[in-house]
PDB file of C-alpha atoms and ligand atoms in Angstrom:
ATOM      1  CA  MET W 156      14.073  20.575 -19.972  1.00 73.00           C
ATOM      2  CA  LYS W 157      11.136  18.423 -21.090  1.00 90.00           C
ATOM      3  CA  GLN W 158       9.134  15.958 -19.027  1.00 96.00           C
ATOM      4  CA  LYS W 159       9.063  12.230 -19.890  1.00 98.00           C
ATOM      5  CA  PRO W 160       6.697   9.511 -18.647  1.00 98.00           C
ATOM      6  CA  ALA W 161       8.377   7.127 -16.190  1.00 98.00           C
ATOM      7  CA  SER W 162       7.225   4.194 -18.336  1.00 98.00           C
ATOM      8  CA  GLU W 163       9.571   5.211 -21.178  1.00 98.00           C
ATOM      9  CA  SER W 164      12.537   4.290 -18.985  1.00 98.00           C
ATOM     10  CA  LEU W 165      11.437   0.694 -18.354  1.00 98.00           C
ATOM     11  CA  SER W 166      14.298  -1.792 -18.654  1.00 98.00           C
ATOM     12  CA  VAL W 167      13.711  -5.550 -18.283  1.00 98.00           C
ATOM     13  CA  MET W 168      16.489  -8.157 -18.012  1.00 98.00           C
ATOM     14  CA  THR W 169      16.137 -11.906 -17.509  1.00 98.00           C
ATOM     15  CA  GLU W 170      18.915 -14.247 -16.310  1.00 97.00           C
ATOM     16  CA  ILE W 171      19.166 -17.885 -15.233  1.00 97.00           C
ATOM     17  CA  VAL W 172      21.141 -18.682 -12.060  1.00 97.00           C
ATOM     18  CA  LEU W 173      24.076 -20.926 -13.071  1.00 98.00           C
ATOM     19  CA  PRO W 174      26.453 -22.680 -10.613  1.00 97.00           C
ATOM     20  CA  ASN W 175      29.054 -19.947 -11.062  1.00 97.00           C
ATOM     21  CA  ASP W 176      26.554 -17.350  -9.787  1.00 97.00           C
ATOM     22  CA  THR W 177      25.895 -19.036  -6.426  1.00 97.00           C
ATOM     23  CA  ASN W 178      27.114 -18.909  -2.818  1.00 96.00           C
ATOM     24  CA  ASN W 179      27.924 -21.866  -0.522  1.00 96.00           C
ATOM     25  CA  LEU W 180      24.212 -22.540  -0.001  1.00 96.00           C
ATOM     26  CA  ASN W 181      23.645 -22.892  -3.774  1.00 96.00           C
ATOM     27  CA  ASN W 182      21.635 -19.683  -3.804  1.00 96.00           C
ATOM     28  CA  LEU W 183      22.322 -16.665  -5.985  1.00 96.00           C
ATOM     29  CA  PHE W 184      25.365 -14.717  -4.687  1.00 96.00           C
ATOM     30  CA  GLY W 185      24.253 -11.248  -3.532  1.00 94.00           C
ATOM     31  CA  GLY W 186      27.092  -9.495  -5.378  1.00 95.00           C
ATOM     32  CA  GLN W 187      25.995 -11.105  -8.657  1.00 96.00           C
ATOM     33  CA  LEU W 188      22.448  -9.851  -8.179  1.00 96.00           C
ATOM     34  CA  LEU W 189      23.764  -6.354  -7.365  1.00 96.00           C
ATOM     35  CA  SER W 190      25.724  -6.377 -10.621  1.00 96.00           C
ATOM     36  CA  TRP W 191      22.699  -7.480 -12.685  1.00 97.00           C
ATOM     37  CA  MET W 192      20.487  -4.865 -10.988  1.00 97.00           C
ATOM     38  CA  ASP W 193      23.074  -2.119 -11.542  1.00 97.00           C
ATOM     39  CA  ARG W 194      23.153  -2.877 -15.293  1.00 98.00           C
ATOM     40  CA  CYS W 195      19.386  -3.012 -15.575  1.00 98.00           C
ATOM     41  CA  ALA W 196      19.028   0.254 -13.626  1.00 98.00           C
ATOM     42  CA  ALA W 197      21.761   1.970 -15.675  1.00 98.00           C
ATOM     43  CA  ILE W 198      19.902   1.116 -18.897  1.00 98.00           C
ATOM     44  CA  SER W 199      16.721   2.560 -17.406  1.00 98.00           C
ATOM     45  CA  ALA W 200      18.497   5.802 -16.388  1.00 98.00           C
ATOM     46  CA  HIS W 201      20.025   6.034 -19.862  1.00 98.00           C
ATOM     47  CA  ARG W 202      16.602   5.539 -21.500  1.00 98.00           C
ATOM     48  CA  HIS W 203      15.259   8.463 -19.480  1.00 98.00           C
ATOM     49  CA  CYS W 204      18.006  10.943 -20.359  1.00 98.00           C
ATOM     50  CA  ARG W 205      19.750   9.355 -23.404  1.00 98.00           C
ATOM     51  CA  ARG W 206      23.136  10.401 -21.978  1.00 97.00           C
ATOM     52  CA  THR W 207      26.041   8.633 -20.258  1.00 98.00           C
ATOM     53  CA  VAL W 208      25.092   7.752 -16.690  1.00 98.00           C
ATOM     54  CA  VAL W 209      27.135   6.706 -13.651  1.00 98.00           C
ATOM     55  CA  THR W 210      26.017   5.049 -10.424  1.00 97.00           C
ATOM     56  CA  ALA W 211      26.174   7.665  -7.650  1.00 96.00           C
ATOM     57  CA  THR W 212      24.808   5.510  -4.864  1.00 94.00           C
ATOM     58  CA  VAL W 213      22.892   2.366  -4.019  1.00 94.00           C
ATOM     59  CA  ASN W 214      20.305   3.785  -1.645  1.00 88.00           C
ATOM     60  CA  HIS W 215      18.638   0.604  -0.556  1.00 86.00           C
ATOM     61  CA  VAL W 216      18.732  -3.145  -1.252  1.00 90.00           C
ATOM     62  CA  SER W 217      16.595  -5.768   0.405  1.00 84.00           C
ATOM     63  CA  PHE W 218      17.375  -9.437  -0.149  1.00 86.00           C
ATOM     64  CA  LYS W 219      13.973 -10.585   1.041  1.00 87.00           C
ATOM     65  CA  GLN W 220      14.080 -14.101  -0.366  1.00 89.00           C
ATOM     66  CA  ALA W 221      16.967 -16.380  -1.413  1.00 93.00           C
ATOM     67  CA  ILE W 222      17.051 -17.283  -5.120  1.00 95.00           C
ATOM     68  CA  PRO W 223      18.106 -20.910  -5.808  1.00 94.00           C
ATOM     69  CA  GLN W 224      20.418 -22.217  -8.515  1.00 96.00           C
ATOM     70  CA  GLY W 225      18.479 -22.819 -11.733  1.00 95.00           C
ATOM     71  CA  ALA W 226      15.955 -20.058 -11.035  1.00 96.00           C
ATOM     72  CA  ILE W 227      14.904 -17.675 -13.791  1.00 97.00           C
ATOM     73  CA  VAL W 228      15.314 -14.124 -12.500  1.00 97.00           C
ATOM     74  CA  THR W 229      13.680 -11.086 -14.064  1.00 98.00           C
ATOM     75  CA  MET W 230      14.680  -7.545 -13.133  1.00 98.00           C
ATOM     76  CA  GLU W 231      12.461  -4.586 -13.976  1.00 98.00           C
ATOM     77  CA  ALA W 232      13.981  -1.124 -13.579  1.00 98.00           C
ATOM     78  CA  LYS W 233      12.151   2.163 -13.933  1.00 98.00           C
ATOM     79  CA  ILE W 234      12.831   5.775 -12.993  1.00 98.00           C
ATOM     80  CA  SER W 235      10.804   7.144 -10.077  1.00 98.00           C
ATOM     81  CA  ARG W 236      11.992  10.761 -10.106  1.00 98.00           C
ATOM     82  CA  SER W 237      14.744  12.991 -11.396  1.00 98.00           C
ATOM     83  CA  PHE W 238      16.166  16.136  -9.833  1.00 98.00           C
ATOM     84  CA  THR W 239      18.735  18.243 -11.728  1.00 98.00           C
ATOM     85  CA  SER W 240      21.302  15.710 -12.946  1.00 98.00           C
ATOM     86  CA  SER W 241      20.391  12.765 -10.717  1.00 98.00           C
ATOM     87  CA  MET W 242      17.790  10.054 -11.257  1.00 98.00           C
ATOM     88  CA  GLU W 243      16.336   7.624  -8.735  1.00 98.00           C
ATOM     89  CA  ILE W 244      15.775   4.166 -10.242  1.00 98.00           C
ATOM     90  CA  PHE W 245      13.752   1.366  -8.666  1.00 98.00           C
ATOM     91  CA  VAL W 246      14.591  -2.250  -9.498  1.00 97.00           C
ATOM     92  CA  ASP W 247      12.016  -4.957  -8.756  1.00 97.00           C
ATOM     93  CA  VAL W 248      13.288  -8.540  -8.914  1.00 97.00           C
ATOM     94  CA  PHE W 249      11.047 -11.522  -9.635  1.00 97.00           C
ATOM     95  CA  THR W 250      11.473 -15.274  -9.946  1.00 96.00           C
ATOM     96  CA  GLU W 251       8.996 -17.431 -11.815  1.00 95.00           C
ATOM     97  CA  ASP W 252       7.459 -20.809 -11.118  1.00 87.00           C
ATOM     98  CA  GLN W 253       9.166 -23.297 -13.457  1.00 85.00           C
ATOM     99  CA  ARG W 254       6.984 -26.343 -12.883  1.00 85.00           C
ATOM    100  CA  GLY W 255       3.576 -25.237 -14.110  1.00 84.00           C
ATOM    101  CA  THR W 256       1.970 -21.853 -13.833  1.00 89.00           C
ATOM    102  CA  GLY W 257       4.962 -19.581 -14.473  1.00 87.00           C
ATOM    103  CA  GLU W 258       3.557 -17.354 -11.734  1.00 90.00           C
ATOM    104  CA  ARG W 259       5.950 -14.598 -10.685  1.00 95.00           C
ATOM    105  CA  THR W 260       7.081 -13.936  -7.107  1.00 94.00           C
ATOM    106  CA  LYS W 261       8.754 -10.678  -6.125  1.00 95.00           C
ATOM    107  CA  CYS W 262      11.873 -11.557  -4.148  1.00 93.00           C
ATOM    108  CA  ASN W 263      14.056  -8.448  -4.050  1.00 94.00           C
ATOM    109  CA  GLU W 264      13.996  -4.697  -4.478  1.00 94.00           C
ATOM    110  CA  ALA W 265      16.698  -2.067  -4.847  1.00 96.00           C
ATOM    111  CA  ILE W 266      16.886   1.683  -5.269  1.00 97.00           C
ATOM    112  CA  TYR W 267      19.793   3.241  -7.137  1.00 97.00           C
ATOM    113  CA  THR W 268      20.767   6.846  -7.881  1.00 98.00           C
ATOM    114  CA  PHE W 269      22.406   7.598 -11.228  1.00 98.00           C
ATOM    115  CA  VAL W 270      23.860  10.884 -12.457  1.00 98.00           C
ATOM    116  CA  ALA W 271      23.971  11.926 -16.121  1.00 98.00           C
ATOM    117  CA  VAL W 272      27.406  13.200 -17.101  1.00 98.00           C
ATOM    118  CA  ASP W 273      29.058  14.807 -20.130  1.00 98.00           C
ATOM    119  CA  GLN W 274      32.239  13.520 -21.768  1.00 97.00           C
ATOM    120  CA  LEU W 275      34.357  15.085 -19.022  1.00 97.00           C
ATOM    121  CA  GLY W 276      32.295  13.421 -16.272  1.00 97.00           C
ATOM    122  CA  ASN W 277      30.538  16.649 -15.259  1.00 98.00           C
ATOM    123  CA  PRO W 278      26.878  16.332 -14.174  1.00 98.00           C
ATOM    124  CA  ILE W 279      24.321  17.539 -16.741  1.00 98.00           C
ATOM    125  CA  GLU W 280      20.607  18.278 -16.611  1.00 98.00           C
ATOM    126  CA  VAL W 281      18.061  15.532 -17.274  1.00 98.00           C
ATOM    127  CA  PRO W 282      14.316  15.602 -18.148  1.00 98.00           C
ATOM    128  CA  SER W 283      11.820  15.597 -15.287  1.00 98.00           C
ATOM    129  CA  VAL W 284       9.562  12.587 -14.706  1.00 98.00           C
ATOM    130  CA  LEU W 285       5.836  12.291 -15.339  1.00 98.00           C
ATOM    131  CA  ALA W 286       4.426   9.724 -12.871  1.00 98.00           C
ATOM    132  CA  ILE W 287       1.141   8.245 -14.112  1.00 98.00           C
ATOM    133  CA  SER W 288       0.291   4.968 -12.322  1.00 98.00           C
ATOM    134  CA  ASP W 289      -0.422   4.842  -8.566  1.00 98.00           C
ATOM    135  CA  LEU W 290       2.876   3.043  -7.930  1.00 97.00           C
ATOM    136  CA  GLU W 291       4.795   5.595 -10.009  1.00 98.00           C
ATOM    137  CA  LYS W 292       3.155   8.417  -8.022  1.00 98.00           C
ATOM    138  CA  THR W 293       3.950   6.789  -4.655  1.00 97.00           C
ATOM    139  CA  ARG W 294       7.582   6.280  -5.622  1.00 97.00           C
ATOM    140  CA  PHE W 295       7.826   9.821  -7.044  1.00 98.00           C
ATOM    141  CA  ASP W 296       6.460  11.279  -3.792  1.00 96.00           C
ATOM    142  CA  GLY W 297       8.976   9.406  -1.603  1.00 95.00           C
ATOM    143  CA  ALA W 298      12.013  10.179  -3.739  1.00 96.00           C
ATOM    144  CA  LEU W 299      12.891  13.548  -2.192  1.00 95.00           C
ATOM    145  CA  ARG W 300      12.948  11.983   1.259  1.00 93.00           C
ATOM    146  CA  ARG W 301      15.239   9.165   0.082  1.00 94.00           C
ATOM    147  CA  ARG W 302      17.502  11.651  -1.727  1.00 95.00           C
ATOM    148  CA  GLN W 303      17.930  13.710   1.444  1.00 94.00           C
ATOM    149  CA  LEU W 304      18.729  10.588   3.467  1.00 92.00           C
ATOM    150  CA  ALA W 305      21.331   9.461   0.881  1.00 93.00           C
ATOM    151  CA  LEU W 306      22.934  12.906   0.840  1.00 94.00           C
ATOM    152  CA  ILE W 307      23.135  13.012   4.646  1.00 92.00           C
ATOM    153  CA  LEU W 308      24.700   9.532   4.765  1.00 91.00           C
ATOM    154  CA  SER W 309      27.307  10.521   2.164  1.00 92.00           C
ATOM    155  CA  GLY W 310      28.124  13.729   4.049  1.00 93.00           C
ATOM    156  CA  LYS W 311      26.762  15.969   1.286  1.00 93.00           C
ATOM    157  CA  MET W 312      23.867  17.433   3.266  1.00 92.00           C
ATOM    158  CA  LYS W 313      23.526  18.625   6.843  1.00 89.00           C
ATOM    159  CA  PRO W 314      20.678  16.914   8.757  1.00 85.00           C
ATOM    160  CA  GLU W 315      19.255  20.339   9.669  1.00 85.00           C
ATOM    161  CA  ASP W 316      18.798  21.104   5.941  1.00 87.00           C
ATOM    162  CA  ALA W 317      16.774  17.925   5.290  1.00 88.00           C
ATOM    163  CA  THR W 318      13.315  19.479   5.225  1.00 86.00           C
ATOM    164  CA  GLU W 319      11.508  16.272   4.220  1.00 83.00           C
ATOM    165  CA  LEU W 320      13.136  14.158   6.914  1.00 83.00           C
ATOM    166  CA  LYS W 321      12.455  16.710   9.599  1.00 77.00           C
ATOM    167  CA  ALA W 322       8.768  16.526   8.708  1.00 70.00           C
ATOM    168  CA  LEU W 323       8.965  12.731   8.959  1.00 68.00           C
ATOM    169  CA  PHE W 324      10.734  12.463  12.306  1.00 69.00           C
ATOM    170  CA  PHE W 325       9.628  15.706  13.958  1.00 70.00           C
ATOM    171  CA  PRO W 326       6.031  16.342  12.851  1.00 65.00           C
ATOM    172  CA  PRO W 327       4.702  19.749  13.949  1.00 65.00           C
ATOM    173  CA  ALA W 328       2.989  19.579  17.372  1.00 65.00           C
TER     174      ALA W 328
HETATM  175  C1  LIG Q 700      28.294  10.833  -9.130  1.00 61.68           C
HETATM  176  C2  LIG Q 700      29.189  12.011  -9.503  1.00 61.68           C
HETATM  177  C3  LIG Q 700      29.061  12.316 -10.990  1.00 61.68           C
HETATM  178  C4  LIG Q 700      28.682  13.218  -8.693  1.00 61.68           C
HETATM  179  O1  LIG Q 700      29.569  14.271  -8.991  1.00 61.68           O
HETATM  180  P1  LIG Q 700      29.749  15.512  -7.990  1.00 61.68           P
HETATM  181  O2  LIG Q 700      30.899  16.295  -8.437  1.00 61.68           O
HETATM  182  O3  LIG Q 700      29.678  15.034  -6.579  1.00 61.68           O
HETATM  183  O4  LIG Q 700      28.514  16.360  -8.385  1.00 61.68           O
HETATM  184  P2  LIG Q 700      27.449  17.069  -7.493  1.00 61.68           P
HETATM  185  O5  LIG Q 700      27.809  17.191  -6.048  1.00 61.68           O
HETATM  186  O6  LIG Q 700      27.123  18.311  -8.251  1.00 61.68           O
HETATM  187  O7  LIG Q 700      26.230  16.064  -7.589  1.00 61.68           O
HETATM  188  C5  LIG Q 700      25.592  15.808  -8.828  1.00 61.68           C
HETATM  189  C6  LIG Q 700      24.276  15.144  -8.512  1.00 61.68           C
HETATM  190  O8  LIG Q 700      24.518  13.894  -7.903  1.00 61.68           O
HETATM  191  C7  LIG Q 700      23.805  13.815  -6.691  1.00 61.68           C
HETATM  192  N1  LIG Q 700      24.553  12.996  -5.776  1.00 61.68           N
HETATM  193  C8  LIG Q 700      25.891  13.012  -5.576  1.00 61.68           C
HETATM  194  N2  LIG Q 700      26.216  12.111  -4.645  1.00 61.68           N
HETATM  195  C9  LIG Q 700      25.075  11.521  -4.248  1.00 61.68           C
HETATM  196  C10 LIG Q 700      24.745  10.516  -3.300  1.00 61.68           C
HETATM  197  N3  LIG Q 700      25.690   9.925  -2.552  1.00 61.68           N
HETATM  198  N4  LIG Q 700      23.458  10.162  -3.164  1.00 61.68           N
HETATM  199  C11 LIG Q 700      22.487  10.734  -3.898  1.00 61.68           C
HETATM  200  N5  LIG Q 700      22.737  11.688  -4.834  1.00 61.68           N
HETATM  201  C12 LIG Q 700      24.003  12.069  -4.987  1.00 61.68           C
HETATM  202  C13 LIG Q 700      23.681  15.258  -6.216  1.00 61.68           C
HETATM  203  O9  LIG Q 700      22.625  15.425  -5.302  1.00 61.68           O
HETATM  204  C14 LIG Q 700      23.426  15.959  -7.532  1.00 61.68           C
HETATM  205  O10 LIG Q 700      22.069  15.737  -7.899  1.00 61.68           O
HETATM  206  P3  LIG Q 700      21.216  16.870  -8.668  1.00 61.68           P
HETATM  207  O11 LIG Q 700      22.065  17.415  -9.784  1.00 61.68           O
HETATM  208  O12 LIG Q 700      20.030  16.135  -9.222  1.00 61.68           O
HETATM  209  O13 LIG Q 700      20.853  17.901  -7.667  1.00 61.68           O
HETATM  210  C15 LIG Q 700      30.689  11.754  -9.135  1.00 61.68           C
HETATM  211  O14 LIG Q 700      30.811  11.630  -7.730  1.00 61.68           O
HETATM  212  C16 LIG Q 700      31.233  10.510  -9.798  1.00 61.68           C
HETATM  213  O15 LIG Q 700      31.579  10.535 -10.963  1.00 61.68           O
HETATM  214  N6  LIG Q 700      31.341   9.410  -9.046  1.00 61.68           N
HETATM  215  C17 LIG Q 700      31.844   8.166  -9.571  1.00 61.68           C
HETATM  216  C18 LIG Q 700      30.722   7.417 -10.298  1.00 61.68           C
HETATM  217  C19 LIG Q 700      31.163   6.032 -10.676  1.00 61.68           C
HETATM  218  O16 LIG Q 700      32.263   5.828 -11.130  1.00 61.68           O
HETATM  219  N7  LIG Q 700      30.259   5.074 -10.462  1.00 61.68           N
HETATM  220  C20 LIG Q 700      30.570   3.702 -10.669  1.00 61.68           C
HETATM  221  C21 LIG Q 700      30.993   3.147  -9.364  1.00 61.68           C
HETATM  222  S1  LIG Q 700      32.188   1.887  -9.555  1.00 61.68           S
END
């Protein structure tokens, strides 16, 4: 299976927060943001493998900063690493200053895992990832650790088999 640069999977989506998207504090409802990020990440995973993809797990979401009604929200999703059929996708979420500079502020981040499937829903192989920028390399390097953690949490891996995590929590003396 060939190797593809991470940058080829970039997916960018921009939305404006309307009243229907908000919670009781007039900030963006978390579930709405999760839905937008899932779509953006799914497009990125599809661009990497050009096959049907399904969300296997949401590994991590941090709602660092509330996003007010009226804000313009941009999501940027890119693959960090693939394994056999699974792909880890990072989503970075930004708002932009609307009064003058247009300067962007990063307010949220999420990490999703997608699996490429055939028409019967069976997992299929995907290309590997070529990480080029420093950020792409950092995210590539951490992906195996995050995969092992996700598999332990979903009961698909025994903690004693998680080689990367053992090295993290129990460094050799
Ligand atoms: C995701 C899905 C295809 C995995 O199928 P499966 O029969 O469990 O297949 P496998 O156990 O062989 O796993 C396939 C890959 O998914 C990965 N995977 C499965 N569950 C995972 C999890 N919880 N976290 C991280 N990776 C996971 C496996 O590690 C494997 O990766 P690899 O091929 O790169 O090594 C299947 O569970 C599914 O279709 N789920 C529903 C997806 C869906 O409907 N999503 C929308 C939610 S509403």
